[in-house]
Short mmCIF file of C-alpha atoms in Angstrom, two decimals:
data_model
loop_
_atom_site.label_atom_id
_atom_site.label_comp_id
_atom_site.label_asym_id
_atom_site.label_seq_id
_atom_site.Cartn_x
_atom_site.Cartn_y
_atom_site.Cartn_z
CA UNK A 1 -13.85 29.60 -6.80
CA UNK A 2 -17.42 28.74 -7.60
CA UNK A 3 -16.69 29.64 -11.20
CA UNK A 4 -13.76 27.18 -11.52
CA UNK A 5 -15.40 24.72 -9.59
CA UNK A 6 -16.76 23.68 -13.04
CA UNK A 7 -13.39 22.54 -14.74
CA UNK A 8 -11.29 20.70 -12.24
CA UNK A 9 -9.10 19.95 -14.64
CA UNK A 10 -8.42 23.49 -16.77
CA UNK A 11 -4.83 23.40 -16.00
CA UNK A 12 -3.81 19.94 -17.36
CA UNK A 13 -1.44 19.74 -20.39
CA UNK A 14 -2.76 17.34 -23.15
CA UNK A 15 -1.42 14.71 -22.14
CA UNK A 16 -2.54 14.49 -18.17
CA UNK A 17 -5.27 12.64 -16.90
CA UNK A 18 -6.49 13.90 -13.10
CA UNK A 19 -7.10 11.17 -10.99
CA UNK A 20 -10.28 11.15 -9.43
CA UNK A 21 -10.28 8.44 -7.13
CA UNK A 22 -10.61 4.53 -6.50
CA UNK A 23 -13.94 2.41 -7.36
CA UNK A 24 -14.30 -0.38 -4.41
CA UNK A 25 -11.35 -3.10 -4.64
CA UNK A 26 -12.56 -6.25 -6.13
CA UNK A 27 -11.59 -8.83 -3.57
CA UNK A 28 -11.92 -12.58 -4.07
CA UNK A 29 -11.16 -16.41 -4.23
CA UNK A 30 -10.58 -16.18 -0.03
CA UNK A 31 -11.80 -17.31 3.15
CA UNK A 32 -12.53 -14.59 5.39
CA UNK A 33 -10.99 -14.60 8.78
CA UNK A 34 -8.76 -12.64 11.40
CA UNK A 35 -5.86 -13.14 9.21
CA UNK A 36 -7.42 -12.35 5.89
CA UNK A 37 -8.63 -9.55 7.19
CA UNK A 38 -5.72 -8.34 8.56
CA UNK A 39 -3.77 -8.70 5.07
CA UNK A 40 -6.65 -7.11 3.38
CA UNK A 41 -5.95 -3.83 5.81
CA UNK A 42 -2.65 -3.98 4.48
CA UNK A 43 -3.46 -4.04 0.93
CA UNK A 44 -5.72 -1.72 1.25
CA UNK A 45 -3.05 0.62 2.57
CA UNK A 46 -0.47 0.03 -0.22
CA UNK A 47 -3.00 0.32 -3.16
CA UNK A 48 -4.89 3.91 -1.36
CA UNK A 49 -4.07 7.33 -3.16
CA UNK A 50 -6.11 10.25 -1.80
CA UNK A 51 -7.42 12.35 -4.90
CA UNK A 52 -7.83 16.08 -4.84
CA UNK A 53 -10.73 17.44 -2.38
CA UNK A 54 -10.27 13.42 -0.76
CA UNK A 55 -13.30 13.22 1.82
CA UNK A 56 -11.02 12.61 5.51
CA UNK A 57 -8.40 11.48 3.21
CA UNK A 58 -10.75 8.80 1.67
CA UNK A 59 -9.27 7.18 -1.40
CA UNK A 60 -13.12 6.48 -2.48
CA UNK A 61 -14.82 9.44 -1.75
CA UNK A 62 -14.32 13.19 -2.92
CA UNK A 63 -16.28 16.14 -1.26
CA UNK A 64 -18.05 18.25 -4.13
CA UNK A 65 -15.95 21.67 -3.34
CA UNK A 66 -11.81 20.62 -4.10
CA UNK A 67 -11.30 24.46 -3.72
CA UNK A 68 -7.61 23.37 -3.39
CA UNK A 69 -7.90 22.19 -6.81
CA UNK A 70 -9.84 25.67 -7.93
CA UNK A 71 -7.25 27.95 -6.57
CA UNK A 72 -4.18 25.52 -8.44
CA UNK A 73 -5.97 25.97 -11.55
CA UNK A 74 -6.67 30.01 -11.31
CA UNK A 75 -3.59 30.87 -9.99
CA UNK A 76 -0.65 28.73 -10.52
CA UNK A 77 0.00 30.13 -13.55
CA UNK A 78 0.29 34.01 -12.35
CA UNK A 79 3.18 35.77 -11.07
CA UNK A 80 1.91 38.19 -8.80
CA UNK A 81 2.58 38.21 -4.51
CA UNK A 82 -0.98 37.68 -3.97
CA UNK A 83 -1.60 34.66 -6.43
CA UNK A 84 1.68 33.37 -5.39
CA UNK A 85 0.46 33.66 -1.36
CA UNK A 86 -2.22 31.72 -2.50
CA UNK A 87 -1.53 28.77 -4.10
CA UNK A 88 1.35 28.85 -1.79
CA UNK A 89 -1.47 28.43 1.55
CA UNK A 90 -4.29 26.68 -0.16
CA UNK A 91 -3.89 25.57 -3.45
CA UNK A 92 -3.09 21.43 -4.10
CA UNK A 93 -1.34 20.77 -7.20
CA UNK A 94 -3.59 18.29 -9.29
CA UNK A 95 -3.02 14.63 -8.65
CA UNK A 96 -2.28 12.59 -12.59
CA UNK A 97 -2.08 9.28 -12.97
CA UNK A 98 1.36 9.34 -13.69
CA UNK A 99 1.94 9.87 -10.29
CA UNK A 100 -0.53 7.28 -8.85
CA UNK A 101 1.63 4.38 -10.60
CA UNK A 102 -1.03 1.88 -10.26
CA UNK A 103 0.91 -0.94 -12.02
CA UNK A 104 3.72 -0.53 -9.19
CA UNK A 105 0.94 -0.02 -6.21
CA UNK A 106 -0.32 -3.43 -7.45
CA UNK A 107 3.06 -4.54 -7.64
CA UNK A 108 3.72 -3.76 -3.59
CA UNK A 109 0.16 -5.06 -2.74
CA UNK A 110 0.88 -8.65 -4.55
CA UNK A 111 4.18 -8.89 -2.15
CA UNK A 112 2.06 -8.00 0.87
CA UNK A 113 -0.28 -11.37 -0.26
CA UNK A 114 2.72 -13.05 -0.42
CA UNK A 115 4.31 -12.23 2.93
CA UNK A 116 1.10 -13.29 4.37
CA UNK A 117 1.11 -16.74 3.02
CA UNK A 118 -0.72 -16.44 0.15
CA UNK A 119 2.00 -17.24 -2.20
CA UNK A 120 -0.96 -17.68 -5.99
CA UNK A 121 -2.47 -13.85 -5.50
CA UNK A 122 -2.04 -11.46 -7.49
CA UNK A 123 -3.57 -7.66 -7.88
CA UNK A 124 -4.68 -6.48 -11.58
CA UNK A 125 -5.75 -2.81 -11.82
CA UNK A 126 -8.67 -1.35 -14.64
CA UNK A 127 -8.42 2.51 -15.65
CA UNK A 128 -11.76 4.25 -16.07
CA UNK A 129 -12.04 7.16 -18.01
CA UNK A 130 -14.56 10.15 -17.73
CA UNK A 131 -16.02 11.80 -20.18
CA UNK A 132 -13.61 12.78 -22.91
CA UNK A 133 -12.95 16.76 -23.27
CA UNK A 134 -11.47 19.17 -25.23
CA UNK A 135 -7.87 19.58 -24.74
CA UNK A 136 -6.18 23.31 -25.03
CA UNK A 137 -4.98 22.96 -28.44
CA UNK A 138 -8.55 22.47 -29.04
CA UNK A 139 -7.62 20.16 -31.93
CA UNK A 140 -8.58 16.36 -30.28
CA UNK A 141 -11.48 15.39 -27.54
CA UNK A 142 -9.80 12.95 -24.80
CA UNK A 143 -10.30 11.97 -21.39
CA UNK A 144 -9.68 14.30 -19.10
CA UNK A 145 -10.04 12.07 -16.04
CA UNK A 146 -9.49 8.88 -14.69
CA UNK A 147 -10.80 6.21 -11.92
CA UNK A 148 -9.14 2.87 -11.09
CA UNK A 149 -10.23 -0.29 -9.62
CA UNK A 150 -8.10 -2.78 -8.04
CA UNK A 151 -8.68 -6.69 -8.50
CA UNK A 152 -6.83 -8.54 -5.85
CA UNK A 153 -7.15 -12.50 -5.71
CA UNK A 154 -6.14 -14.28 -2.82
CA UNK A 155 -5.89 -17.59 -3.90
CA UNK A 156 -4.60 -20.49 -1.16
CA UNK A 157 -3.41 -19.43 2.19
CA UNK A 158 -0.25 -21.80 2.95
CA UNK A 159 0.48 -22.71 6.51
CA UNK A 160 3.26 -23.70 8.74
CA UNK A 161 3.18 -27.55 9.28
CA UNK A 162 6.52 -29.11 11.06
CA UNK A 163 9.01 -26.34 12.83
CA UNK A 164 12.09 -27.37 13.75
CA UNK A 165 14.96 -25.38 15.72
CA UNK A 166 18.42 -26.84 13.73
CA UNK A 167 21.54 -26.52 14.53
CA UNK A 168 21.98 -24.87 17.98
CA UNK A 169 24.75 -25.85 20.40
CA UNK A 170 22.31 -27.99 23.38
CA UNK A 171 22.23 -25.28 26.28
CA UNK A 172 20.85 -22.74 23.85
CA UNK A 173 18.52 -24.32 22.25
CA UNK A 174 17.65 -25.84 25.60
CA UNK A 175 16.55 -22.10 26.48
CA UNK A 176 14.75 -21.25 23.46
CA UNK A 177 12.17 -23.96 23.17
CA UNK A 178 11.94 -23.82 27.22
CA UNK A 179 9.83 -20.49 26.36
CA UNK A 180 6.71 -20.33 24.25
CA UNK A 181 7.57 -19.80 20.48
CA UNK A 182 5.96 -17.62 18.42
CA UNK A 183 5.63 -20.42 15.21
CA UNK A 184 2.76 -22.68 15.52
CA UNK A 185 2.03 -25.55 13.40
CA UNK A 186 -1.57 -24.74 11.59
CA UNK A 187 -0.65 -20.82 11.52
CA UNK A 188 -0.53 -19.03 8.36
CA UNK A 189 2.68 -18.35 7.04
CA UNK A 190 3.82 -14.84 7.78
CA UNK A 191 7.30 -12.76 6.83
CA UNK A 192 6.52 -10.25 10.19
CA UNK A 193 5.87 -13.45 12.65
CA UNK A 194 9.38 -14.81 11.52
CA UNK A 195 10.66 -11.67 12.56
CA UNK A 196 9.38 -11.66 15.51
CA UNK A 197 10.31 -15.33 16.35
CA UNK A 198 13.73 -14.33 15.40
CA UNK A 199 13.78 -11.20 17.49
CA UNK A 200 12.72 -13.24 20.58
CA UNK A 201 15.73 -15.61 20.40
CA UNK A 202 17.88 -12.41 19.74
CA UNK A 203 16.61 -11.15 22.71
CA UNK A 204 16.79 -14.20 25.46
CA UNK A 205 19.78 -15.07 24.29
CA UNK A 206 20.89 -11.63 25.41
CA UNK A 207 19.30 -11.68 28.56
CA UNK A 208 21.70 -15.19 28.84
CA UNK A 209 24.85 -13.03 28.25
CA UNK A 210 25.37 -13.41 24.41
CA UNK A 211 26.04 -10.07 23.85
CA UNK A 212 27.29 -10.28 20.19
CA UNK A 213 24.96 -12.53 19.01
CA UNK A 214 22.31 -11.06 16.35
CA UNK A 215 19.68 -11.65 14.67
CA UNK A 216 20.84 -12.05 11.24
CA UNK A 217 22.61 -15.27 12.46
CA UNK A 218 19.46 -16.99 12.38
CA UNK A 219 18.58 -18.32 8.95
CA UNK A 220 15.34 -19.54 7.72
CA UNK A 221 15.00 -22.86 5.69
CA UNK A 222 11.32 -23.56 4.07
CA UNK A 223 10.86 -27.31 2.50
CA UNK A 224 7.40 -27.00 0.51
#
């Protein structure tokens, strides 16, 4: 293991690039607070992809031993029951950057900006390349492996400023603005809070005895 510890990426084709991990995000053009910092969780979430020998599953940080990666590379390739046991119990197939997809992760990560109010952000994504290597036809030096860093701008938070209930016959909408709603004028617009407003109605309304009414009867209507 030792010996192949020294080319993590000897069983690549030409034309694959082993992905090595994630230099720190590049936030910016925000205001930091509770809810920023929530979104930025989430963000975080859809743009991580562990590499091989990930540190606790740590998109940024790889421990120096990826044996999984070792035993892929000296044994995937052979046929016999004991190389087969072993790739089988501890090897990890080698993670390329065609499978990391980083112009879709930015992608999902720009709609999670959005759902959270900020409606301007957007996420941009650089490639770094290592060192370039010789590939196994020998004929052409190329990079062999691959870094990326995220660039995610926030850009204006939008808020909720007038909510109004329209639209409901007068004992029910007597009943739901009797309770505390869930939309506040001066909160930060949010796809999962008018869910959860929605849900509550669903849910009194219930408790009153409107059994067949659901939640997909409440529409949304945003003036900007």
């Amino acid at each position: 293991m030792l010996l192949h510890g020294c080319s993590t990426t000897s069983s690549l084709h030409d034309d694959e690039v082993l992905y090595t991990g994630l230099i720190a995000t590049d936030y910016n053009n925000y205001e930091s607070d509770s809810h920023q910092r929530t979104v930025e969780e989430e963000v975080e979430a859809a743009l991580a992809t562990a590499p091989n020998g990930a540190l606790f599953g740590s998109s940024y940080y790889r421990t120096p031993f990826p044996y999984g990666l070792w035993i892929w590379n000296a044994f995937s390739e052979k046929t016999g029951p004991v190389s087969k046991w072993l790739v089988n119990s501890f090897g990890k197939e080698p993670v390329l950057m065609s499978n990391v997809n980083p112009v879709l992760r930015a992608q999902v990560a720009e709609n999670v900006l959005q759902n959270n109010g900020y409606f301007n952000g957007d996420v941009t994504h650089e490639v770094f390349y290592g060192e370039p290597q010789t590939t196994k036809s020998d004929t052409v030096k190329r990079p062999r492996t691959a870094k990326i860093q995220y660039h995610v701008n926030f850009g204006t938070l939008y808020t909720l400023d007038s909510i109004s209930y329209l639209n409901f016959q007068p004992d029910i909408y007597n009943k739901i603005t009797a309770g505390e709603g869930l939309l506040k004028s001066g909160d930060p617009f949010s796809v999962s809070m008018l869910d959860q407003e929605r849900n509550r109605i669903y849910n009194l309304l219930r408790e009153k005895g409107y059994y067949y009414y659901q939640p997909t009867y409440i529409t949304y209507l945003a003036d900007t």
